[in-house]
Short mmCIF file of C-alpha atoms in Angstrom, two decimals:
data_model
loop_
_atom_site.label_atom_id
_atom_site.label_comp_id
_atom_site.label_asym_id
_atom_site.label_seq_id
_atom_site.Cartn_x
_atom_site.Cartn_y
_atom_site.Cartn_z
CA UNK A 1 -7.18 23.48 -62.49
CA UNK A 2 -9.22 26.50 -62.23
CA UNK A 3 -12.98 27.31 -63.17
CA UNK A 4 -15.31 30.27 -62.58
CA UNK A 5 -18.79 30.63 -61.98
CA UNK A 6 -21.24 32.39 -59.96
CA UNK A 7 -23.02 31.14 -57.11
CA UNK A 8 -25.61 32.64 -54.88
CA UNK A 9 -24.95 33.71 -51.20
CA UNK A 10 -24.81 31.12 -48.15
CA UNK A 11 -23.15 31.51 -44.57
CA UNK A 12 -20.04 32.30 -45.74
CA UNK A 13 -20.45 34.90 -47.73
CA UNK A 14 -21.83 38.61 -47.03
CA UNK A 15 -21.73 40.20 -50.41
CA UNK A 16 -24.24 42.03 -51.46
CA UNK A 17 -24.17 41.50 -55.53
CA UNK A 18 -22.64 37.87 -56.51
CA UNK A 19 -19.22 37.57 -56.94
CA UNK A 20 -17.18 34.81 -59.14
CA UNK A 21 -16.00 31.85 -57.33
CA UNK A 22 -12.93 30.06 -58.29
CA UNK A 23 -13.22 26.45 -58.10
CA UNK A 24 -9.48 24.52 -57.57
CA UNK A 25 -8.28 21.12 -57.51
CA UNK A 26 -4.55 21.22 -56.67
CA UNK A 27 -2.30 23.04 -55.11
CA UNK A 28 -0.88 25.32 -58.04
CA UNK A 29 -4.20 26.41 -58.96
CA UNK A 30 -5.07 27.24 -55.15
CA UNK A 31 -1.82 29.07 -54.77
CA UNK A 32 -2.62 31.20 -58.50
CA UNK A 33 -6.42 31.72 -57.07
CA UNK A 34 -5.26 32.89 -53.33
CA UNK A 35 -2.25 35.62 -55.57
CA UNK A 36 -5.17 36.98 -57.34
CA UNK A 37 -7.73 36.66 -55.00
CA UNK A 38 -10.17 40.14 -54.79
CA UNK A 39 -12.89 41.27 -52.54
CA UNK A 40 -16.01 39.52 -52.19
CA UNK A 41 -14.55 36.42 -54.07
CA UNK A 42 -15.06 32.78 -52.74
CA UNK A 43 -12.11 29.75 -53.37
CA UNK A 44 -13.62 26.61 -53.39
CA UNK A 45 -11.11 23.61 -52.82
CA UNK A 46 -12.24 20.60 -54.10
CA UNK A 47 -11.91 17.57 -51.74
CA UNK A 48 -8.81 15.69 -52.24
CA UNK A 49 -5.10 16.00 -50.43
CA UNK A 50 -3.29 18.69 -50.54
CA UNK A 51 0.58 18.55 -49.47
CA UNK A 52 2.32 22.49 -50.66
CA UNK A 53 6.06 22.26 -50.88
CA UNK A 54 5.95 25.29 -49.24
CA UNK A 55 3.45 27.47 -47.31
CA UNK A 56 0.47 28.66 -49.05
CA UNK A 57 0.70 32.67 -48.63
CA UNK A 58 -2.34 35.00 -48.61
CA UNK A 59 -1.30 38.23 -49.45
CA UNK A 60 -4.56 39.68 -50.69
CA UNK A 61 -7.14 40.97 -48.53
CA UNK A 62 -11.02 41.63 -48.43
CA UNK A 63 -13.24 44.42 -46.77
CA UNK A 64 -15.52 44.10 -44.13
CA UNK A 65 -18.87 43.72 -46.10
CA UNK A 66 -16.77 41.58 -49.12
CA UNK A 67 -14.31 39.37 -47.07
CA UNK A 68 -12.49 36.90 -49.29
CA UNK A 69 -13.69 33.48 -48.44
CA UNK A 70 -11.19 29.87 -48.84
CA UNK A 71 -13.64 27.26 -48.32
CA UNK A 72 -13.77 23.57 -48.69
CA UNK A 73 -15.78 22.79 -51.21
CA UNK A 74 -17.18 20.07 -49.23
CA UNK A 75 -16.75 20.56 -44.98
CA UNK A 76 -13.69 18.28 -43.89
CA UNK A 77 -13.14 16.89 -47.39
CA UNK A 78 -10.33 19.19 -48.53
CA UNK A 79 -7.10 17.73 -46.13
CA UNK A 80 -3.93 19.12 -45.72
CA UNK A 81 -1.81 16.55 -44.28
CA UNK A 82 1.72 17.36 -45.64
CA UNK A 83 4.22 19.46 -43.37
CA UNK A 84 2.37 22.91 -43.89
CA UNK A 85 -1.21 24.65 -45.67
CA UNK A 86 -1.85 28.31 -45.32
CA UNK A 87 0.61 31.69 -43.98
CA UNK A 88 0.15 35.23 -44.21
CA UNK A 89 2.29 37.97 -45.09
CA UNK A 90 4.15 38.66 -42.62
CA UNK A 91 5.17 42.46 -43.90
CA UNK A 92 2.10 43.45 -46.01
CA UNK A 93 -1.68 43.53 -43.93
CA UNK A 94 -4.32 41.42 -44.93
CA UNK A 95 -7.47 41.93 -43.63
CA UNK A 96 -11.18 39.95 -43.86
CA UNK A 97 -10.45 36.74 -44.86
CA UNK A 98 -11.81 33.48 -44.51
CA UNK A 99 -10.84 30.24 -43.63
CA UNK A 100 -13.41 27.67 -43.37
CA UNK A 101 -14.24 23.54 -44.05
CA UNK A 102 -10.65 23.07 -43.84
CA UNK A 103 -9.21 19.41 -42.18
CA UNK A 104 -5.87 20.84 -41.13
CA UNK A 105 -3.53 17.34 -40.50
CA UNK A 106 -0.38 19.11 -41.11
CA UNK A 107 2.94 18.93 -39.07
CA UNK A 108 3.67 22.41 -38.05
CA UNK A 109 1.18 25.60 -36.81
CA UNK A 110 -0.81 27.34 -38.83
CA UNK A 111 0.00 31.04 -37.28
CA UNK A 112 -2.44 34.28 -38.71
CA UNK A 113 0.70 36.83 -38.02
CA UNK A 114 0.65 39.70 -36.28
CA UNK A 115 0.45 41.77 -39.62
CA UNK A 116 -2.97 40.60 -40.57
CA UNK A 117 -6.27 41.87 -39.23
CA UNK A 118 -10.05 40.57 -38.64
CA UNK A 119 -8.82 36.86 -39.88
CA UNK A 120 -12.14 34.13 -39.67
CA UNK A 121 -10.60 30.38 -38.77
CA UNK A 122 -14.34 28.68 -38.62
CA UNK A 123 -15.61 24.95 -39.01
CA UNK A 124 -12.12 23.32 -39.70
CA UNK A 125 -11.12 20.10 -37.85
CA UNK A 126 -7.90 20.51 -36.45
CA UNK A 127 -5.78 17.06 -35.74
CA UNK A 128 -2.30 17.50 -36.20
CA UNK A 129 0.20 14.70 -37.57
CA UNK A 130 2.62 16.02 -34.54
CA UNK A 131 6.11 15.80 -34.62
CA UNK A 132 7.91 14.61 -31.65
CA UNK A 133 8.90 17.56 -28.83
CA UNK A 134 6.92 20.65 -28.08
CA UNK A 135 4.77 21.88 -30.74
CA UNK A 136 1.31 24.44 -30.85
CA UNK A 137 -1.48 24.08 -33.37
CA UNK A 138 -3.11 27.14 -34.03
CA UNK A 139 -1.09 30.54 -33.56
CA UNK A 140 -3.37 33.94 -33.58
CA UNK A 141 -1.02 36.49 -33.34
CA UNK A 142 -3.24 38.99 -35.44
CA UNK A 143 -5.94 41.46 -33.80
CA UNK A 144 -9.47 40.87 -34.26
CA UNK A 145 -9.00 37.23 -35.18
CA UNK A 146 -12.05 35.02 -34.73
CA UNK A 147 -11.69 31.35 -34.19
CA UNK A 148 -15.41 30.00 -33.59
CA UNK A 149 -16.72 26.47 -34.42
CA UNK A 150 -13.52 24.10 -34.84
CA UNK A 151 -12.78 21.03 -33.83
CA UNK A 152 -9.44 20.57 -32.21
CA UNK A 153 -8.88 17.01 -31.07
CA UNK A 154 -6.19 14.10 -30.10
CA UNK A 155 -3.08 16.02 -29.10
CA UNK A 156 -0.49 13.94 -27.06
CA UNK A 157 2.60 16.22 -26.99
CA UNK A 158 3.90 19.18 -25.42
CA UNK A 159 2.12 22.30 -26.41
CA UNK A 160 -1.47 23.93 -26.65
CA UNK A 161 -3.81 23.58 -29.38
CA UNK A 162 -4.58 27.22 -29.22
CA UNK A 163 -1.89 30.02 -28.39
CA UNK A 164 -2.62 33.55 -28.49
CA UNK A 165 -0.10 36.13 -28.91
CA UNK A 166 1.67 38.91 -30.38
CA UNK A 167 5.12 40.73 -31.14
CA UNK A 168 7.57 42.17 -27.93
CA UNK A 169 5.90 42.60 -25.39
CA UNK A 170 2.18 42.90 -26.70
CA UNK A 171 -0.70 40.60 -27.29
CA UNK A 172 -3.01 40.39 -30.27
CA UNK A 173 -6.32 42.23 -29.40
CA UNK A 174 -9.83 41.41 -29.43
CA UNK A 175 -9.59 38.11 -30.39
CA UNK A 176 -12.66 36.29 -29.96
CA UNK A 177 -12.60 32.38 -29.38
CA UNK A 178 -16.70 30.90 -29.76
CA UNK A 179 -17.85 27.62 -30.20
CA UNK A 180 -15.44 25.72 -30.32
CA UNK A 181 -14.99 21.54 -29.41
CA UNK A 182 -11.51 20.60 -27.66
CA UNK A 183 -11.56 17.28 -26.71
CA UNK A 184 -8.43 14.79 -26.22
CA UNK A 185 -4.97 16.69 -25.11
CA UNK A 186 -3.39 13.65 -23.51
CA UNK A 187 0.38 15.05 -22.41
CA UNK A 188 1.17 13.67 -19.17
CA UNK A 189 3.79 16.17 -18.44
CA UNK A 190 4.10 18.47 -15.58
CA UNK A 191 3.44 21.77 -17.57
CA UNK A 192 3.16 23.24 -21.07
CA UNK A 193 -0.05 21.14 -22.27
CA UNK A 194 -3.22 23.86 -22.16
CA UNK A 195 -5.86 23.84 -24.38
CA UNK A 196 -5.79 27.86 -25.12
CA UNK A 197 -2.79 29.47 -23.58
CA UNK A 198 -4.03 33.33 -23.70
CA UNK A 199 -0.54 35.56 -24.04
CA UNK A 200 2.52 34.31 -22.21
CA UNK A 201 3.77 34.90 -18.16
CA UNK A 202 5.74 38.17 -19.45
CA UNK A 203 2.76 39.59 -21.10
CA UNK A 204 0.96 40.10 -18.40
CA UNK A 205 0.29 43.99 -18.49
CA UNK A 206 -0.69 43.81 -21.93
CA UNK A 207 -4.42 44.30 -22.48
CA UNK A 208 -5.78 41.72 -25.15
CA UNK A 209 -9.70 42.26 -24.55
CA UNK A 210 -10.49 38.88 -25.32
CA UNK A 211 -13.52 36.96 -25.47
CA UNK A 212 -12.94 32.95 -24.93
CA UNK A 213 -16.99 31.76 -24.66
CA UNK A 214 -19.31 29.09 -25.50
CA UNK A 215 -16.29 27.00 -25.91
CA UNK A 216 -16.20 22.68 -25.18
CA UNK A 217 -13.73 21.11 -23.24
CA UNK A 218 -13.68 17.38 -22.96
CA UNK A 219 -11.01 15.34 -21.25
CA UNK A 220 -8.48 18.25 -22.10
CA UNK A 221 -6.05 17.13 -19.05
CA UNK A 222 -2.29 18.18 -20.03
CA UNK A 223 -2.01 20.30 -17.86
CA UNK A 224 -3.20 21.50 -14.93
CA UNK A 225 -4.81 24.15 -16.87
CA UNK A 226 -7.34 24.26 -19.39
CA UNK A 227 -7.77 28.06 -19.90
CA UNK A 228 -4.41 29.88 -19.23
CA UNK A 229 -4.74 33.68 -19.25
CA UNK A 230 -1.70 35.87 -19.33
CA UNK A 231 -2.41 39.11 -20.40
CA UNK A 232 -5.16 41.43 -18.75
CA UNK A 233 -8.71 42.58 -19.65
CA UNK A 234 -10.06 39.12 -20.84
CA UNK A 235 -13.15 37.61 -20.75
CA UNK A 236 -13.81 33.97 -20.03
CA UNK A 237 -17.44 33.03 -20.08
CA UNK A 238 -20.53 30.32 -20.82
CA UNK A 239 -17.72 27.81 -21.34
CA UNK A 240 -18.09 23.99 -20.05
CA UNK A 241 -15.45 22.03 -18.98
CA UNK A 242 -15.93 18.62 -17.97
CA UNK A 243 -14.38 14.82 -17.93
CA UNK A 244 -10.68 15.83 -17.38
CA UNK A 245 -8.47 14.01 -14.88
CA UNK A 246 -6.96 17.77 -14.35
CA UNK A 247 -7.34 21.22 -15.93
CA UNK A 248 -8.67 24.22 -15.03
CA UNK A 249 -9.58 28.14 -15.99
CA UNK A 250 -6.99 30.08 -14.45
CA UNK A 251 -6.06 33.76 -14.53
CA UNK A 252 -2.15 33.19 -14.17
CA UNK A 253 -0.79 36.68 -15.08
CA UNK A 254 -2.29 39.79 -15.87
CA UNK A 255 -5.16 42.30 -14.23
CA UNK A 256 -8.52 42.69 -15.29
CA UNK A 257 -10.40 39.59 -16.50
CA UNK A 258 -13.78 38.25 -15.71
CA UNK A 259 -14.24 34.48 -15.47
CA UNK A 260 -18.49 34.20 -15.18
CA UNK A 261 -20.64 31.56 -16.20
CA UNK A 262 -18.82 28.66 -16.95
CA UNK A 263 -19.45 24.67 -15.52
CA UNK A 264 -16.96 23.06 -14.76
CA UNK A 265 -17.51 19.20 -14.18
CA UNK A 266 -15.55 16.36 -12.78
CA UNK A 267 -12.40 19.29 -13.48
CA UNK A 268 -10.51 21.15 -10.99
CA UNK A 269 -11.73 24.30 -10.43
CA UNK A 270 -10.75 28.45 -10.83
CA UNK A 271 -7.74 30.04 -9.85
CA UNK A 272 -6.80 33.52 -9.32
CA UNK A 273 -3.89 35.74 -9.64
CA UNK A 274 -3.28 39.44 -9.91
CA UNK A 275 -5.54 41.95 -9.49
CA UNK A 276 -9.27 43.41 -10.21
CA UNK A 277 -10.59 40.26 -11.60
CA UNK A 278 -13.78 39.76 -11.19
CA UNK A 279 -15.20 35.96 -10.84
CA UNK A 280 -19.13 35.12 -10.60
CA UNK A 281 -22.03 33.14 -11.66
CA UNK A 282 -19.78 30.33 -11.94
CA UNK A 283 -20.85 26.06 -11.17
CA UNK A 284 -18.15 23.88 -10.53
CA UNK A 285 -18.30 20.13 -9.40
CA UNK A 286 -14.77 18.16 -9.18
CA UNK A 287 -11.71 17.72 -6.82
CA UNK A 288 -10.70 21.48 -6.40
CA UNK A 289 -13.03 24.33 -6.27
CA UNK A 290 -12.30 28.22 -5.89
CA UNK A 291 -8.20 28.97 -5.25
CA UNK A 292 -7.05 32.36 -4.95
CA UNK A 293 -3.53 32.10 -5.09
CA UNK A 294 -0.67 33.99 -3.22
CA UNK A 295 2.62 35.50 -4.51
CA UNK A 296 5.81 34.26 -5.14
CA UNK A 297 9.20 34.90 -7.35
CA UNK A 298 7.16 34.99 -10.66
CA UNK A 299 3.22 35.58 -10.10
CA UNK A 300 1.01 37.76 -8.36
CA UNK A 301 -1.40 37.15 -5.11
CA UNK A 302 -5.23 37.60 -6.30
CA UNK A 303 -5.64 41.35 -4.57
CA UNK A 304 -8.95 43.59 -4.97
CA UNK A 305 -10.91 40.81 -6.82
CA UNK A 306 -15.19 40.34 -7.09
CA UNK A 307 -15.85 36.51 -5.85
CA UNK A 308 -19.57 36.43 -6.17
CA UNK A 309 -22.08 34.13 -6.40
CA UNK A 310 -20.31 30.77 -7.13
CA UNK A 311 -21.76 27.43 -6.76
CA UNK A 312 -19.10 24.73 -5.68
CA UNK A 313 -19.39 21.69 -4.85
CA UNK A 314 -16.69 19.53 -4.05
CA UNK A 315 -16.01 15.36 -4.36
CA UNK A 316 -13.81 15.27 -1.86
CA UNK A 317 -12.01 16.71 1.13
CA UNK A 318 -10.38 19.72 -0.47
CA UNK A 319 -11.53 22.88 0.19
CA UNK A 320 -14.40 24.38 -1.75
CA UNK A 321 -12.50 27.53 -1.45
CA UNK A 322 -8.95 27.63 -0.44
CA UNK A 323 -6.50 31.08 -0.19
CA UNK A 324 -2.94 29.88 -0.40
CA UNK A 325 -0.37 31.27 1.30
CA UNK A 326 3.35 31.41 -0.02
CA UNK A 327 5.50 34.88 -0.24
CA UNK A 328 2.77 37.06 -0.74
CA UNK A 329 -0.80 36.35 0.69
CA UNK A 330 -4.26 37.32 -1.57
CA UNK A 331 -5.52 40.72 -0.51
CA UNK A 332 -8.47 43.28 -0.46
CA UNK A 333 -10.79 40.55 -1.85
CA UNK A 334 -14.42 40.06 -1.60
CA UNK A 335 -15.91 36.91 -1.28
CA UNK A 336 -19.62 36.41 -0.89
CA UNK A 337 -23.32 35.11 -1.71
CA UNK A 338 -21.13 31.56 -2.79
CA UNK A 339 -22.70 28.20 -1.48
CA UNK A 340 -19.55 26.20 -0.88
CA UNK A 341 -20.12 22.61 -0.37
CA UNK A 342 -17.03 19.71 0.43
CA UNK A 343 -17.11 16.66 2.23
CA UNK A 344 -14.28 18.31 4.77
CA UNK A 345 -13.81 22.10 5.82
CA UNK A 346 -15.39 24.52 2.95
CA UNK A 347 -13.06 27.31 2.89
CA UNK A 348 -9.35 27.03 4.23
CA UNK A 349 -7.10 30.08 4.96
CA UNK A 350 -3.83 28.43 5.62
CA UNK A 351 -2.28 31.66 5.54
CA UNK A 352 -3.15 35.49 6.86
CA UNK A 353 -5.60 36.95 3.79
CA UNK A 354 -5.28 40.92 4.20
CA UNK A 355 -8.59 42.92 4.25
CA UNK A 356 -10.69 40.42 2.90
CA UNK A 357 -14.76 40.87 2.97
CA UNK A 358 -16.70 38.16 3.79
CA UNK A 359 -20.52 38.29 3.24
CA UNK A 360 -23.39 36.11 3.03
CA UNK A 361 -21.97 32.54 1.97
CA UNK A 362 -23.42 29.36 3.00
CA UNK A 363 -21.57 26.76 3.40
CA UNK A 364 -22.15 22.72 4.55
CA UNK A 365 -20.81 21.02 7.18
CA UNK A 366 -17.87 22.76 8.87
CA UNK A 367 -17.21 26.17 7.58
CA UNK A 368 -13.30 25.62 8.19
CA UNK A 369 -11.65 29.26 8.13
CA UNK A 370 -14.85 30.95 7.01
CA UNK A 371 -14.50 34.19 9.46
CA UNK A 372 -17.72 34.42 11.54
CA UNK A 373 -20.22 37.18 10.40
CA UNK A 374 -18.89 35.66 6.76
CA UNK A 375 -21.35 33.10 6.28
CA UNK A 376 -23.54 30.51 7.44
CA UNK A 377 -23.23 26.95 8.04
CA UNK A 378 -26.74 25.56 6.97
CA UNK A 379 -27.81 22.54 3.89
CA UNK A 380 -28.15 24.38 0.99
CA UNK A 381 -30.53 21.76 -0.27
CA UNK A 382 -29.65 21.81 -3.92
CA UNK A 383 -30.07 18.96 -6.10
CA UNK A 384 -28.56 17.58 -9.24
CA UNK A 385 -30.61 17.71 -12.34
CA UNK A 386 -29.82 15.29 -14.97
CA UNK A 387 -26.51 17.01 -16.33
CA UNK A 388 -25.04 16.96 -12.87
CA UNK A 389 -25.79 20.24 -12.10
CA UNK A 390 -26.88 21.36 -8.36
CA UNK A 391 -29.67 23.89 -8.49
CA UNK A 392 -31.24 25.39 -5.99
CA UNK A 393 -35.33 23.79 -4.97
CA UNK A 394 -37.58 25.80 -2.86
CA UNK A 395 -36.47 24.55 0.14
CA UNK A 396 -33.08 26.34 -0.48
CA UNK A 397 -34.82 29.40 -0.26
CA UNK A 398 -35.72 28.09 3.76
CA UNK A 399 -32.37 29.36 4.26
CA UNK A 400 -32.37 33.07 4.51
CA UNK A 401 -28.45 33.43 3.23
CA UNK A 402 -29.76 32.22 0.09
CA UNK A 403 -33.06 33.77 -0.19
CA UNK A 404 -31.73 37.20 0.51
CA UNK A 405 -28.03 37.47 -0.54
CA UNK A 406 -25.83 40.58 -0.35
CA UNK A 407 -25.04 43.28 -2.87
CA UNK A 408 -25.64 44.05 -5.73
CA UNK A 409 -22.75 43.87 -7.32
CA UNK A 410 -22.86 46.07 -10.99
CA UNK A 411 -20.87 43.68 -12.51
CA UNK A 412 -23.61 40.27 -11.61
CA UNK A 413 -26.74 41.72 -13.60
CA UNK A 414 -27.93 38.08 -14.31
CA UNK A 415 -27.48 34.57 -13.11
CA UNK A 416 -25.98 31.86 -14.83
CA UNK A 417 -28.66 31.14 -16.89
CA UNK A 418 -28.65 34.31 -18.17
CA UNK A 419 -32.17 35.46 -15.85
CA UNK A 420 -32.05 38.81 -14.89
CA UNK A 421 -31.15 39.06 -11.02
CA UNK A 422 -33.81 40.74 -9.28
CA UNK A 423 -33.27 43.43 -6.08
CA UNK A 424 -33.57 40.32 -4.37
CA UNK A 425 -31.02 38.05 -5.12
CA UNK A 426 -30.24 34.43 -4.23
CA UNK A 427 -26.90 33.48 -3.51
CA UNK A 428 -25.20 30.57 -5.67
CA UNK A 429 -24.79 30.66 -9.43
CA UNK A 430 -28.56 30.69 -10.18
CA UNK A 431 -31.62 32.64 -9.12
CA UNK A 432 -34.36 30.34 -8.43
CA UNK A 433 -37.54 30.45 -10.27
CA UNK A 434 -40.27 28.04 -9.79
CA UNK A 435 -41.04 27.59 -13.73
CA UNK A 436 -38.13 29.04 -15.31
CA UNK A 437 -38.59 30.40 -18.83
CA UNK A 438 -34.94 29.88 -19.47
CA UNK A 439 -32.11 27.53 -18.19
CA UNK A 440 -28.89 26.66 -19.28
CA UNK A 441 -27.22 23.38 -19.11
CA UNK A 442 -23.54 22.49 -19.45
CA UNK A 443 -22.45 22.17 -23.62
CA UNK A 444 -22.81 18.97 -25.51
CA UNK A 445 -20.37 18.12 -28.96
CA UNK A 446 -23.35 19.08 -30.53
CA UNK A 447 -23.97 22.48 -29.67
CA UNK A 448 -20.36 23.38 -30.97
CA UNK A 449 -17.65 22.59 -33.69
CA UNK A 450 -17.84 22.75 -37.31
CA UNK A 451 -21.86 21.83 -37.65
CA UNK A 452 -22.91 23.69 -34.75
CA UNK A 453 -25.38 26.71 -35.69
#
């Protein structure tokens, strides 16, 4: 069943002059409403279940200041739990739409295809009803997709929740990924279980200029990463991950991406490949710390990369910054102003790192490989605040590695808290301030996900 009216604006909807909403109740009347479906308009589904016999196509698009907007009618109370809910033409574009208050429960992805163009996935709860074998949730394979406040949670099997992509040999571009909640991927396999897989191994020259921020990641350990980027010129940044038995944000293929800002708790760490990346202003706290990786048959040493002003501190005997050594070893890197804690050596150069620059780090205890003239050995005197975050007291500042660091470095204008870093910087993740104005702490479920503001 179908019924008009006219509603005034909310947070969905950007029109300037009202538009009719269509109001549906099954799935013949929400297939009729998404064929004729015009700019500006709003489809509300009513709550119920909703099982198509086939995909529900959107063929029709919206504009920019009059997107077309398919909305539960109450958040989380409209369900698709049947094999399939929405596609998209796969020939025609459609551009600006909407998909919002959605609980997706289906059996197979929901993919916005490569055709389409500035597609809105926001405030749906994503738990699939998963099929045995390998299987992905959420496919963006269109450019300027955003995906910001859902809820993806309880996955078991093979696959990601999130995979971005594109046709041949490119990636979809500009997609942004924002407040998100990803909580729960259980696979206990060797590989194939991220939480966002960002373009695929073969992609890696392909320049996606994504922005994966502000995201939640609880317990996401299905693999040993949680952030897989494969494509260059990406941004990961002002994410948290935290309670995983494994997973973390690594820059497998590609050239170009900045990793800068994120806490990562009780996680593994950051790991580097290929070249010009640029990592900074990052906390971590877990079993592995900093890794930049070496060559071999498929992936590419870390070479010319910006390793600044990391925090790490380590819960074991593992390095707080290791450079592997296989075929290839990491070259041309710069590593400095990072405190490095662990319980055993800080940094560990089991192989021969080419033309690496080491300035100004400080690390505890026994400073391992750390080249002398890199660093200093000296307590960094930081202490845990009450999210398990180690900040630096005024007593850090005792130590002149930290109170005067090295650069700057154009690419760190503020800390991880988002201060502005002075001429004088500290070295770590944070500038110190004795009564800061502004600090950031790690994300909570309730600062993202479909009610977050």
């Amino acid at each position: 069943m179908t019924s008009q009216s006219v509603r005034g604006d909310d947070a969905h909807r950007t029109a300037a002059a009202a538009a009719p909403v269509v109001t549906v109740d099954d799935v013949a009347s929400l297939r009729k409403a998404l064929a004729e479906a015009r700019p500006g308009q709003r489809i509300e589904v009513a709550p119920g279940q909703y099982r198509p016999d086939k995909p529900l196509r959107i063929t029709r698009s919206g504009t920019e200041d009059e997107p077309i907007t398919i909305i539960s009618a109450r958040r989380g109370k409209a369900v698709f739990d049947g094999e399939s809910s929405f596609d998209f033409d796969d020939e025609a574009r459609v551009e600006h739409v909407v998909i919002s208050g959605f609980q997706f429960r289906q059996s197979t992805m929901l993919r916005i295809r490569s055709a389409a163009r500035h597609i809105r996935i926001t405030r749906n709860l994503f738990e699939f009803d998963e099929p045995s074998g390998k299987n992905t949730w959420l496919m963006v394979e269109a450019d300027d997709t955003r995906v910001d406040r859902n809820t993806f949670r309880n996955k078991a099997s093979e696959g990601v929740f999130l995979q971005i992509n594109g046709p041949g040999d490119s990636v979809a571009k500009r997609v942004r990924v924002d407040r998100n909640l990803f909580h729960d991927h259980t696979f206990d396999g060797a590989n194939g279980g991220e939480a966002i897989r960002l373009g695929y191994g073969d992609k890696g020259p392909a320049v996606a200029g994504a922005v994966i921020s502000q995201n939640l990641f609880l317990r996401c350990h299905g693999d040993d990463e949680v952030v897989s980027v494969k494509c260059s010129g990406n941004t990961v940044r002002d994410n948290t991950v935290a309670e995983g038995k494994r997973g973390s944000i690594v820059l497998r293929a590609g050239n170009d991406s900045e990793v800068s800002g994120n806490f990562l708790s009780g996680t593994a760490g950051i790991r580097v490949c290929g070249d010009d990346h640029r990592v900074f202003n990052n906390h971590v706290r877990g079993t592995t710390g900093l890794v930049l990786d070496s060559g071999d048959a498929t992936h590419q040493p870390a070479r010319r990369a910006l390793v600044v002003h990391n925090t790490v501190v380590i819960d074991s005997d593992r390095p707080a910054l290791n450079v592997r050594a296989d075929t290839t070893p990491p070259s041309e890197v710069t590593v400095a102003a990072n405190i490095l804690v662990s319980r055993g050596k800080a940094v560990r150069t089991p192989g021969r790192p080419k033309n690496f620059t080491w300035r100004g780090n400080v690390v505890a205890k026994d400073r391992g490989e750390l080249p002398e003239g890199g660093g200093v050995v000296a307590d960094p005197r930081l202490k845990a605040d009450a999210a398990g975050v180690f900040r630096l007291t005024a007593d850090s500042l005792k130590v002149d590695a930290i109170k005067s660091a090295p650069g700057p470095y154009p690419d760190v204008v503020t800390d991880i808290n988002g201060r502005k870093r002075p001429a004088v910087r500290h070295a770590g993740a944070e500038q110190f301030e004795t009564a800061p104005e502004q600090t950031r702490t790690p994300l909570t479920p309730e600062d993202v996900g479909p009610s977050a503001g």
